[in-house]
PDB file of N, CA and C in Angstrom:
ATOM      1  N   UNK M   1     -48.885 -99.949 129.591  1.00 56.00           N
ATOM      2  CA  UNK M   1     -48.633-100.603 128.703  1.00 56.00           C
ATOM      3  C   UNK M   1     -47.239-100.574 129.567  1.00 56.00           C
ATOM      4  N   UNK M   2     -46.807-102.091 129.167  1.00 61.00           N
ATOM      5  CA  UNK M   2     -45.457-102.013 130.369  1.00 61.00           C
ATOM      6  C   UNK M   2     -43.818-101.636 129.876  1.00 61.00           C
ATOM      7  N   UNK M   3     -43.185-101.369 130.175  1.00 65.00           N
ATOM      8  CA  UNK M   3     -41.645-100.850 129.439  1.00 65.00           C
ATOM      9  C   UNK M   3     -40.657-101.813 129.504  1.00 65.00           C
ATOM     10  N   UNK M   4     -39.583-101.633 129.143  1.00 67.00           N
ATOM     11  CA  UNK M   4     -38.991-102.477 128.723  1.00 67.00           C
ATOM     12  C   UNK M   4     -38.024-102.528 130.328  1.00 67.00           C
ATOM     13  N   UNK M   5     -37.467-103.620 130.880  1.00 78.00           N
ATOM     14  CA  UNK M   5     -36.189-103.053 132.464  1.00 78.00           C
ATOM     15  C   UNK M   5     -35.440-102.941 131.416  1.00 78.00           C
ATOM     16  N   UNK M   6     -35.255-102.114 132.735  1.00 88.00           N
ATOM     17  CA  UNK M   6     -33.370-101.335 132.101  1.00 88.00           C
ATOM     18  C   UNK M   6     -32.408-102.498 132.930  1.00 88.00           C
ATOM     19  N   UNK M   7     -31.097-102.539 131.700  1.00 94.00           N
ATOM     20  CA  UNK M   7     -30.359-103.421 132.622  1.00 94.00           C
ATOM     21  C   UNK M   7     -29.735-102.933 134.002  1.00 94.00           C
ATOM     22  N   UNK M   8     -29.072-103.609 135.433  1.00 95.00           N
ATOM     23  CA  UNK M   8     -28.428-103.067 136.033  1.00 95.00           C
ATOM     24  C   UNK M   8     -27.696-103.343 136.337  1.00 95.00           C
ATOM     25  N   UNK M   9     -26.509-102.744 136.815  1.00 96.00           N
ATOM     26  CA  UNK M   9     -25.244-102.430 136.291  1.00 96.00           C
ATOM     27  C   UNK M   9     -24.247-102.677 138.002  1.00 96.00           C
ATOM     28  N   UNK M  10     -23.435-103.506 138.442  1.00 97.00           N
ATOM     29  CA  UNK M  10     -22.559-103.070 139.385  1.00 97.00           C
ATOM     30  C   UNK M  10     -21.694-103.015 139.799  1.00 97.00           C
ATOM     31  N   UNK M  11     -20.367-101.882 139.109  1.00 98.00           N
ATOM     32  CA  UNK M  11     -19.367-101.531 138.622  1.00 98.00           C
ATOM     33  C   UNK M  11     -17.692-102.372 139.840  1.00 98.00           C
ATOM     34  N   UNK M  12     -16.678-102.249 139.742  1.00 97.00           N
ATOM     35  CA  UNK M  12     -15.777-103.043 140.692  1.00 97.00           C
ATOM     36  C   UNK M  12     -15.633-104.300 141.124  1.00 97.00           C
ATOM     37  N   UNK M  13     -15.971-105.166 140.345  1.00 97.00           N
ATOM     38  CA  UNK M  13     -16.723-106.527 140.723  1.00 97.00           C
ATOM     39  C   UNK M  13     -15.438-107.454 140.356  1.00 97.00           C
ATOM     40  N   UNK M  14     -15.190-108.162 141.966  1.00 95.00           N
ATOM     41  CA  UNK M  14     -14.149-109.248 141.131  1.00 95.00           C
ATOM     42  C   UNK M  14     -14.871-110.447 141.930  1.00 95.00           C
ATOM     43  N   UNK M  15     -14.648-111.547 139.839  1.00 94.00           N
ATOM     44  CA  UNK M  15     -15.513-112.465 140.777  1.00 94.00           C
ATOM     45  C   UNK M  15     -14.437-113.683 140.350  1.00 94.00           C
ATOM     46  N   UNK M  16     -14.764-114.760 141.034  1.00 91.00           N
ATOM     47  CA  UNK M  16     -13.900-115.961 141.153  1.00 91.00           C
ATOM     48  C   UNK M  16     -13.780-117.004 140.100  1.00 91.00           C
ATOM     49  N   UNK M  17     -12.924-117.334 139.302  1.00 89.00           N
ATOM     50  CA  UNK M  17     -13.246-118.505 138.410  1.00 89.00           C
ATOM     51  C   UNK M  17     -12.162-119.689 138.680  1.00 89.00           C
ATOM     52  N   UNK M  18     -12.818-119.926 140.256  1.00 84.00           N
ATOM     53  CA  UNK M  18     -11.991-121.594 139.567  1.00 84.00           C
ATOM     54  C   UNK M  18     -10.201-120.539 140.939  1.00 84.00           C
ATOM     55  N   UNK M  19      -9.486-120.553 139.662  1.00 87.00           N
ATOM     56  CA  UNK M  19      -7.674-119.910 140.196  1.00 87.00           C
ATOM     57  C   UNK M  19      -7.597-119.023 139.751  1.00 87.00           C
ATOM     58  N   UNK M  20      -8.372-118.100 138.294  1.00 90.00           N
ATOM     59  CA  UNK M  20      -8.809-117.747 137.791  1.00 90.00           C
ATOM     60  C   UNK M  20      -9.613-115.577 138.792  1.00 90.00           C
ATOM     61  N   UNK M  21      -9.479-114.497 138.851  1.00 93.00           N
ATOM     62  CA  UNK M  21      -9.918-113.270 139.309  1.00 93.00           C
ATOM     63  C   UNK M  21     -10.292-113.323 137.597  1.00 93.00           C
ATOM     64  N   UNK M  22     -12.044-112.055 137.669  1.00 95.00           N
ATOM     65  CA  UNK M  22     -11.515-111.220 136.801  1.00 95.00           C
ATOM     66  C   UNK M  22     -12.355-109.814 137.437  1.00 95.00           C
ATOM     67  N   UNK M  23     -12.202-108.592 136.593  1.00 97.00           N
ATOM     68  CA  UNK M  23     -12.796-107.885 137.931  1.00 97.00           C
ATOM     69  C   UNK M  23     -13.332-106.616 136.245  1.00 97.00           C
ATOM     70  N   UNK M  24     -14.810-105.861 136.949  1.00 98.00           N
ATOM     71  CA  UNK M  24     -15.028-105.292 135.711  1.00 98.00           C
ATOM     72  C   UNK M  24     -16.618-105.155 136.737  1.00 98.00           C
ATOM     73  N   UNK M  25     -17.584-104.870 135.201  1.00 98.00           N
ATOM     74  CA  UNK M  25     -18.998-104.582 136.180  1.00 98.00           C
ATOM     75  C   UNK M  25     -19.676-105.780 135.340  1.00 98.00           C
ATOM     76  N   UNK M  26     -20.181-106.173 136.808  1.00 98.00           N
ATOM     77  CA  UNK M  26     -21.320-107.203 136.815  1.00 98.00           C
ATOM     78  C   UNK M  26     -22.980-106.828 136.527  1.00 98.00           C
ATOM     79  N   UNK M  27     -23.312-107.085 134.860  1.00 98.00           N
ATOM     80  CA  UNK M  27     -24.727-106.561 134.345  1.00 98.00           C
ATOM     81  C   UNK M  27     -25.752-107.217 134.351  1.00 98.00           C
ATOM     82  N   UNK M  28     -27.094-107.161 135.114  1.00 98.00           N
ATOM     83  CA  UNK M  28     -27.875-108.095 134.839  1.00 98.00           C
ATOM     84  C   UNK M  28     -28.955-107.795 134.353  1.00 98.00           C
ATOM     85  N   UNK M  29     -29.515-108.259 132.818  1.00 98.00           N
ATOM     86  CA  UNK M  29     -30.882-107.614 132.302  1.00 98.00           C
ATOM     87  C   UNK M  29     -31.981-108.957 132.498  1.00 98.00           C
ATOM     88  N   UNK M  30     -32.435-108.163 133.445  1.00 97.00           N
ATOM     89  CA  UNK M  30     -34.078-108.951 134.180  1.00 97.00           C
ATOM     90  C   UNK M  30     -34.808-109.435 133.098  1.00 97.00           C
ATOM     91  N   UNK M  31     -35.142-108.603 131.396  1.00 95.00           N
ATOM     92  CA  UNK M  31     -35.285-108.858 130.777  1.00 95.00           C
ATOM     93  C   UNK M  31     -35.095-110.578 129.613  1.00 95.00           C
ATOM     94  N   UNK M  32     -33.919-110.092 129.518  1.00 96.00           N
ATOM     95  CA  UNK M  32     -33.590-111.378 128.876  1.00 96.00           C
ATOM     96  C   UNK M  32     -32.653-112.587 130.073  1.00 96.00           C
ATOM     97  N   UNK M  33     -32.885-112.216 131.489  1.00 97.00           N
ATOM     98  CA  UNK M  33     -32.480-113.223 132.392  1.00 97.00           C
ATOM     99  C   UNK M  33     -31.375-113.458 131.975  1.00 97.00           C
ATOM    100  N   UNK M  34     -30.253-112.630 132.347  1.00 97.00           N
ATOM    101  CA  UNK M  34     -28.854-112.402 131.991  1.00 97.00           C
ATOM    102  C   UNK M  34     -27.827-111.427 132.891  1.00 97.00           C
ATOM    103  N   UNK M  35     -26.925-112.437 132.970  1.00 98.00           N
ATOM    104  CA  UNK M  35     -26.544-111.875 134.264  1.00 98.00           C
ATOM    105  C   UNK M  35     -24.742-112.402 133.867  1.00 98.00           C
ATOM    106  N   UNK M  36     -24.076-111.057 133.232  1.00 98.00           N
ATOM    107  CA  UNK M  36     -22.721-110.872 132.896  1.00 98.00           C
ATOM    108  C   UNK M  36     -21.723-109.859 133.369  1.00 98.00           C
ATOM    109  N   UNK M  37     -20.092-110.332 133.259  1.00 98.00           N
ATOM    110  CA  UNK M  37     -19.306-110.072 133.352  1.00 98.00           C
ATOM    111  C   UNK M  37     -18.301-109.375 132.561  1.00 98.00           C
ATOM    112  N   UNK M  38     -18.486-107.601 132.222  1.00 98.00           N
ATOM    113  CA  UNK M  38     -17.996-107.143 131.060  1.00 98.00           C
ATOM    114  C   UNK M  38     -16.168-106.671 131.645  1.00 98.00           C
ATOM    115  N   UNK M  39     -15.875-107.021 131.277  1.00 97.00           N
ATOM    116  CA  UNK M  39     -13.913-106.641 131.355  1.00 97.00           C
ATOM    117  C   UNK M  39     -13.477-105.635 130.821  1.00 97.00           C
ATOM    118  N   UNK M  40     -12.006-105.433 130.798  1.00 95.00           N
ATOM    119  CA  UNK M  40     -11.325-105.038 129.453  1.00 95.00           C
ATOM    120  C   UNK M  40     -11.314-106.463 128.696  1.00 95.00           C
ATOM    121  N   UNK M  41     -11.088-107.320 129.080  1.00 93.00           N
ATOM    122  CA  UNK M  41     -10.573-108.287 128.010  1.00 93.00           C
ATOM    123  C   UNK M  41     -12.179-109.269 127.038  1.00 93.00           C
ATOM    124  N   UNK M  42     -13.437-108.620 127.364  1.00 95.00           N
ATOM    125  CA  UNK M  42     -14.263-109.374 127.241  1.00 95.00           C
ATOM    126  C   UNK M  42     -15.249-108.782 128.439  1.00 95.00           C
ATOM    127  N   UNK M  43     -16.447-109.867 127.767  1.00 96.00           N
ATOM    128  CA  UNK M  43     -17.538-110.392 128.616  1.00 96.00           C
ATOM    129  C   UNK M  43     -17.262-111.789 128.670  1.00 96.00           C
ATOM    130  N   UNK M  44     -18.183-112.081 129.945  1.00 95.00           N
ATOM    131  CA  UNK M  44     -18.577-113.337 130.859  1.00 95.00           C
ATOM    132  C   UNK M  44     -19.713-113.513 130.554  1.00 95.00           C
ATOM    133  N   UNK M  45     -20.004-114.700 130.092  1.00 96.00           N
ATOM    134  CA  UNK M  45     -21.634-114.426 130.507  1.00 96.00           C
ATOM    135  C   UNK M  45     -21.652-115.978 131.932  1.00 96.00           C
ATOM    136  N   UNK M  46     -22.438-115.112 133.380  1.00 97.00           N
ATOM    137  CA  UNK M  46     -22.321-115.865 134.604  1.00 97.00           C
ATOM    138  C   UNK M  46     -23.643-116.617 134.142  1.00 97.00           C
ATOM    139  N   UNK M  47     -24.675-116.312 133.794  1.00 98.00           N
ATOM    140  CA  UNK M  47     -25.919-116.952 134.096  1.00 98.00           C
ATOM    141  C   UNK M  47     -26.226-118.399 132.925  1.00 98.00           C
ATOM    142  N   UNK M  48     -26.701-118.619 132.926  1.00 98.00           N
ATOM    143  CA  UNK M  48     -27.308-119.876 131.923  1.00 98.00           C
ATOM    144  C   UNK M  48     -28.554-120.283 131.251  1.00 98.00           C
ATOM    145  N   UNK M  49     -28.920-120.636 130.540  1.00 97.00           N
ATOM    146  CA  UNK M  49     -30.275-120.865 129.799  1.00 97.00           C
ATOM    147  C   UNK M  49     -30.316-121.776 130.187  1.00 97.00           C
ATOM    148  N   UNK M  50     -31.825-122.936 130.602  1.00 98.00           N
ATOM    149  CA  UNK M  50     -32.001-123.866 131.454  1.00 98.00           C
ATOM    150  C   UNK M  50     -33.613-124.360 130.895  1.00 98.00           C
ATOM    151  N   UNK M  51     -33.601-123.047 129.403  1.00 97.00           N
ATOM    152  CA  UNK M  51     -35.026-123.835 129.259  1.00 97.00           C
ATOM    153  C   UNK M  51     -35.017-124.622 128.236  1.00 97.00           C
ATOM    154  N   UNK M  52     -34.047-125.053 127.972  1.00 96.00           N
ATOM    155  CA  UNK M  52     -34.510-127.158 127.037  1.00 96.00           C
ATOM    156  C   UNK M  52     -35.249-128.182 127.873  1.00 96.00           C
ATOM    157  N   UNK M  53     -34.634-127.982 129.222  1.00 97.00           N
ATOM    158  CA  UNK M  53     -35.159-128.488 130.045  1.00 97.00           C
ATOM    159  C   UNK M  53     -36.096-127.427 131.175  1.00 97.00           C
ATOM    160  N   UNK M  54     -37.055-126.793 130.543  1.00 97.00           N
ATOM    161  CA  UNK M  54     -38.879-126.869 130.829  1.00 97.00           C
ATOM    162  C   UNK M  54     -37.910-125.547 132.532  1.00 97.00           C
ATOM    163  N   UNK M  55     -36.819-124.899 132.600  1.00 98.00           N
ATOM    164  CA  UNK M  55     -36.756-124.341 133.586  1.00 98.00           C
ATOM    165  C   UNK M  55     -36.521-123.069 133.435  1.00 98.00           C
ATOM    166  N   UNK M  56     -37.236-121.564 133.979  1.00 97.00           N
ATOM    167  CA  UNK M  56     -37.574-120.701 133.446  1.00 97.00           C
ATOM    168  C   UNK M  56     -36.849-119.917 135.164  1.00 97.00           C
ATOM    169  N   UNK M  57     -35.913-119.172 135.352  1.00 98.00           N
ATOM    170  CA  UNK M  57     -35.631-118.691 136.157  1.00 98.00           C
ATOM    171  C   UNK M  57     -36.920-117.260 136.962  1.00 98.00           C
ATOM    172  N   UNK M  58     -37.406-117.242 138.111  1.00 97.00           N
ATOM    173  CA  UNK M  58     -38.764-116.052 138.429  1.00 97.00           C
ATOM    174  C   UNK M  58     -37.808-114.560 137.280  1.00 97.00           C
ATOM    175  N   UNK M  59     -38.659-113.742 137.380  1.00 97.00           N
ATOM    176  CA  UNK M  59     -38.498-112.764 137.312  1.00 97.00           C
ATOM    177  C   UNK M  59     -37.424-111.676 138.783  1.00 97.00           C
ATOM    178  N   UNK M  60     -36.043-111.644 138.202  1.00 97.00           N
ATOM    179  CA  UNK M  60     -35.539-110.780 139.158  1.00 97.00           C
ATOM    180  C   UNK M  60     -34.467-111.683 139.830  1.00 97.00           C
ATOM    181  N   UNK M  61     -34.525-113.260 138.820  1.00 98.00           N
ATOM    182  CA  UNK M  61     -33.498-114.276 138.810  1.00 98.00           C
ATOM    183  C   UNK M  61     -32.455-114.345 137.796  1.00 98.00           C
ATOM    184  N   UNK M  62     -31.793-116.055 137.648  1.00 98.00           N
ATOM    185  CA  UNK M  62     -30.574-115.867 136.868  1.00 98.00           C
ATOM    186  C   UNK M  62     -30.475-117.651 137.433  1.00 98.00           C
ATOM    187  N   UNK M  63     -30.312-118.137 136.468  1.00 98.00           N
ATOM    188  CA  UNK M  63     -29.576-119.717 136.899  1.00 98.00           C
ATOM    189  C   UNK M  63     -28.099-119.666 136.493  1.00 98.00           C
ATOM    190  N   UNK M  64     -27.862-120.183 137.833  1.00 98.00           N
ATOM    191  CA  UNK M  64     -26.104-119.985 137.641  1.00 98.00           C
ATOM    192  C   UNK M  64     -25.343-121.908 137.445  1.00 98.00           C
ATOM    193  N   UNK M  65     -24.736-122.505 136.392  1.00 97.00           N
ATOM    194  CA  UNK M  65     -24.287-123.399 136.489  1.00 97.00           C
ATOM    195  C   UNK M  65     -23.082-123.682 137.760  1.00 97.00           C
ATOM    196  N   UNK M  66     -23.291-125.216 137.870  1.00 96.00           N
ATOM    197  CA  UNK M  66     -21.899-125.568 139.187  1.00 96.00           C
ATOM    198  C   UNK M  66     -21.186-126.340 138.834  1.00 96.00           C
ATOM    199  N   UNK M  67     -20.767-126.412 137.325  1.00 94.00           N
ATOM    200  CA  UNK M  67     -20.024-126.692 136.952  1.00 94.00           C
ATOM    201  C   UNK M  67     -18.652-126.289 136.038  1.00 94.00           C
ATOM    202  N   UNK M  68     -17.450-127.245 135.652  1.00 92.00           N
ATOM    203  CA  UNK M  68     -16.914-126.988 134.889  1.00 92.00           C
ATOM    204  C   UNK M  68     -16.386-125.002 135.350  1.00 92.00           C
ATOM    205  N   UNK M  69     -15.665-124.748 134.423  1.00 90.00           N
ATOM    206  CA  UNK M  69     -15.787-123.198 135.300  1.00 90.00           C
ATOM    207  C   UNK M  69     -16.164-122.372 136.736  1.00 90.00           C
ATOM    208  N   UNK M  70     -17.324-123.011 136.093  1.00 94.00           N
ATOM    209  CA  UNK M  70     -18.615-121.814 137.118  1.00 94.00           C
ATOM    210  C   UNK M  70     -18.507-122.532 138.150  1.00 94.00           C
ATOM    211  N   UNK M  71     -17.876-123.670 138.642  1.00 94.00           N
ATOM    212  CA  UNK M  71     -17.850-124.305 140.345  1.00 94.00           C
ATOM    213  C   UNK M  71     -17.331-123.382 141.266  1.00 94.00           C
ATOM    214  N   UNK M  72     -18.706-123.503 141.850  1.00 95.00           N
ATOM    215  CA  UNK M  72     -18.354-122.823 143.222  1.00 95.00           C
ATOM    216  C   UNK M  72     -18.648-120.801 143.116  1.00 95.00           C
ATOM    217  N   UNK M  73     -19.078-119.971 141.772  1.00 96.00           N
ATOM    218  CA  UNK M  73     -19.488-119.516 141.586  1.00 96.00           C
ATOM    219  C   UNK M  73     -20.449-118.815 142.682  1.00 96.00           C
ATOM    220  N   UNK M  74     -21.691-119.234 142.260  1.00 97.00           N
ATOM    221  CA  UNK M  74     -23.102-119.272 142.661  1.00 97.00           C
ATOM    222  C   UNK M  74     -21.993-118.725 144.835  1.00 97.00           C
ATOM    223  N   UNK M  75     -21.577-119.079 144.696  1.00 96.00           N
ATOM    224  CA  UNK M  75     -20.446-118.970 146.449  1.00 96.00           C
ATOM    225  C   UNK M  75     -20.160-118.034 146.786  1.00 96.00           C
ATOM    226  N   UNK M  76     -19.279-117.528 145.820  1.00 95.00           N
ATOM    227  CA  UNK M  76     -18.170-116.336 145.327  1.00 95.00           C
ATOM    228  C   UNK M  76     -19.377-115.151 145.464  1.00 95.00           C
ATOM    229  N   UNK M  77     -20.563-115.203 144.405  1.00 97.00           N
ATOM    230  CA  UNK M  77     -20.631-114.222 144.570  1.00 97.00           C
ATOM    231  C   UNK M  77     -22.421-113.995 145.160  1.00 97.00           C
ATOM    232  N   UNK M  78     -22.853-115.150 146.377  1.00 97.00           N
ATOM    233  CA  UNK M  78     -23.369-114.903 147.600  1.00 97.00           C
ATOM    234  C   UNK M  78     -22.279-113.978 148.164  1.00 97.00           C
ATOM    235  N   UNK M  79     -21.047-114.816 149.262  1.00 96.00           N
ATOM    236  CA  UNK M  79     -20.196-113.868 150.144  1.00 96.00           C
ATOM    237  C   UNK M  79     -20.324-112.939 149.640  1.00 96.00           C
ATOM    238  N   UNK M  80     -20.032-112.256 148.609  1.00 95.00           N
ATOM    239  CA  UNK M  80     -20.169-110.671 148.078  1.00 95.00           C
ATOM    240  C   UNK M  80     -21.234-109.615 148.104  1.00 95.00           C
ATOM    241  N   UNK M  81     -21.960-110.721 148.492  1.00 97.00           N
ATOM    242  CA  UNK M  81     -23.501-110.321 148.177  1.00 97.00           C
ATOM    243  C   UNK M  81     -23.998-109.656 147.195  1.00 97.00           C
ATOM    244  N   UNK M  82     -24.291-110.396 145.853  1.00 98.00           N
ATOM    245  CA  UNK M  82     -24.941-109.971 144.505  1.00 98.00           C
ATOM    246  C   UNK M  82     -25.792-110.954 144.052  1.00 98.00           C
ATOM    247  N   UNK M  83     -25.758-112.400 144.881  1.00 98.00           N
ATOM    248  CA  UNK M  83     -26.774-112.904 144.450  1.00 98.00           C
ATOM    249  C   UNK M  83     -27.016-113.750 146.090  1.00 98.00           C
ATOM    250  N   UNK M  84     -28.783-114.162 145.841  1.00 98.00           N
ATOM    251  CA  UNK M  84     -28.549-115.175 147.051  1.00 98.00           C
ATOM    252  C   UNK M  84     -29.697-116.317 146.364  1.00 98.00           C
ATOM    253  N   UNK M  85     -29.192-117.244 146.999  1.00 98.00           N
ATOM    254  CA  UNK M  85     -29.679-118.757 146.157  1.00 98.00           C
ATOM    255  C   UNK M  85     -31.363-118.931 146.516  1.00 98.00           C
ATOM    256  N   UNK M  86     -32.093-119.179 145.325  1.00 98.00           N
ATOM    257  CA  UNK M  86     -32.992-119.477 146.239  1.00 98.00           C
ATOM    258  C   UNK M  86     -33.732-121.101 145.441  1.00 98.00           C
ATOM    259  N   UNK M  87     -33.081-121.515 144.663  1.00 98.00           N
ATOM    260  CA  UNK M  87     -33.045-123.002 144.501  1.00 98.00           C
ATOM    261  C   UNK M  87     -31.964-124.147 143.694  1.00 98.00           C
ATOM    262  N   UNK M  88     -32.333-125.497 143.861  1.00 98.00           N
ATOM    263  CA  UNK M  88     -31.001-125.886 143.200  1.00 98.00           C
ATOM    264  C   UNK M  88     -31.931-126.999 142.390  1.00 98.00           C
ATOM    265  N   UNK M  89     -31.683-126.646 141.382  1.00 98.00           N
ATOM    266  CA  UNK M  89     -31.446-127.685 139.915  1.00 98.00           C
ATOM    267  C   UNK M  89     -31.266-128.294 139.646  1.00 98.00           C
ATOM    268  N   UNK M  90     -31.408-130.311 139.530  1.00 97.00           N
ATOM    269  CA  UNK M  90     -30.259-131.059 138.686  1.00 97.00           C
ATOM    270  C   UNK M  90     -30.525-130.910 137.195  1.00 97.00           C
ATOM    271  N   UNK M  91     -29.712-130.980 136.327  1.00 96.00           N
ATOM    272  CA  UNK M  91     -29.922-130.746 134.973  1.00 96.00           C
ATOM    273  C   UNK M  91     -28.648-131.785 134.284  1.00 96.00           C
ATOM    274  N   UNK M  92     -29.214-132.954 133.102  1.00 93.00           N
ATOM    275  CA  UNK M  92     -28.624-133.146 131.729  1.00 93.00           C
ATOM    276  C   UNK M  92     -28.363-134.145 131.920  1.00 93.00           C
ATOM    277  N   UNK M  93     -27.254-135.397 130.886  1.00 89.00           N
ATOM    278  CA  UNK M  93     -26.811-136.292 131.446  1.00 89.00           C
ATOM    279  C   UNK M  93     -26.220-136.701 132.360  1.00 89.00           C
ATOM    280  N   UNK M  94     -25.298-135.748 132.739  1.00 93.00           N
ATOM    281  CA  UNK M  94     -24.591-135.662 133.905  1.00 93.00           C
ATOM    282  C   UNK M  94     -25.091-135.680 135.557  1.00 93.00           C
ATOM    283  N   UNK M  95     -26.556-135.179 135.197  1.00 95.00           N
ATOM    284  CA  UNK M  95     -27.041-135.112 137.315  1.00 95.00           C
ATOM    285  C   UNK M  95     -26.657-134.117 137.786  1.00 95.00           C
ATOM    286  N   UNK M  96     -26.525-132.698 136.507  1.00 96.00           N
ATOM    287  CA  UNK M  96     -25.280-131.576 136.935  1.00 96.00           C
ATOM    288  C   UNK M  96     -26.411-130.316 137.500  1.00 96.00           C
ATOM    289  N   UNK M  97     -25.651-129.893 138.677  1.00 98.00           N
ATOM    290  CA  UNK M  97     -26.108-128.690 139.355  1.00 98.00           C
ATOM    291  C   UNK M  97     -26.311-127.552 138.947  1.00 98.00           C
ATOM    292  N   UNK M  98     -27.481-126.648 138.922  1.00 98.00           N
ATOM    293  CA  UNK M  98     -27.184-125.571 138.987  1.00 98.00           C
ATOM    294  C   UNK M  98     -27.749-124.698 140.146  1.00 98.00           C
ATOM    295  N   UNK M  99     -28.280-123.625 139.961  1.00 98.00           N
ATOM    296  CA  UNK M  99     -28.670-122.336 141.244  1.00 98.00           C
ATOM    297  C   UNK M  99     -29.642-121.842 140.805  1.00 98.00           C
ATOM    298  N   UNK M 100     -30.847-121.188 140.929  1.00 98.00           N
ATOM    299  CA  UNK M 100     -31.545-120.151 140.421  1.00 98.00           C
ATOM    300  C   UNK M 100     -31.054-118.999 141.467  1.00 98.00           C
ATOM    301  N   UNK M 101     -30.375-117.870 141.199  1.00 98.00           N
ATOM    302  CA  UNK M 101     -30.160-116.944 142.083  1.00 98.00           C
ATOM    303  C   UNK M 101     -31.180-116.199 142.030  1.00 98.00           C
ATOM    304  N   UNK M 102     -31.209-115.161 143.065  1.00 98.00           N
ATOM    305  CA  UNK M 102     -32.598-114.081 143.303  1.00 98.00           C
ATOM    306  C   UNK M 102     -30.871-112.712 142.727  1.00 98.00           C
ATOM    307  N   UNK M 103     -30.820-111.608 142.091  1.00 98.00           N
ATOM    308  CA  UNK M 103     -29.896-110.683 142.261  1.00 98.00           C
ATOM    309  C   UNK M 103     -29.944-109.800 142.938  1.00 98.00           C
ATOM    310  N   UNK M 104     -29.298-109.288 144.012  1.00 97.00           N
ATOM    311  CA  UNK M 104     -29.305-108.503 144.608  1.00 97.00           C
ATOM    312  C   UNK M 104     -28.799-106.940 144.550  1.00 97.00           C
ATOM    313  N   UNK M 105     -27.865-106.633 143.793  1.00 94.00           N
ATOM    314  CA  UNK M 105     -26.860-105.574 143.379  1.00 94.00           C
ATOM    315  C   UNK M 105     -27.957-104.728 143.071  1.00 94.00           C
TER     316      UNK M 105
END
């Protein structure tokens, strides 16, 4: 019988959202394909659900959008060794880019 996965946490992570930096704990819940940043100010969802486009990330991966406040976020997380991009997808009416990334922390 498979046991549910336990979320993995990396503390003391600084994430750049454009010109804003937030520091907290990065939490990856592989079962829900979710990546969140928890700070003293609250939580910020890093991952995006693209199931409505028929896209489901592989185990150990999540999708991160590359538009709005998340533009450049994947590059920031990759630079800090927290994720590794595995593919690029285009979604929506505006042909927006998102990245499937492997969580590496």
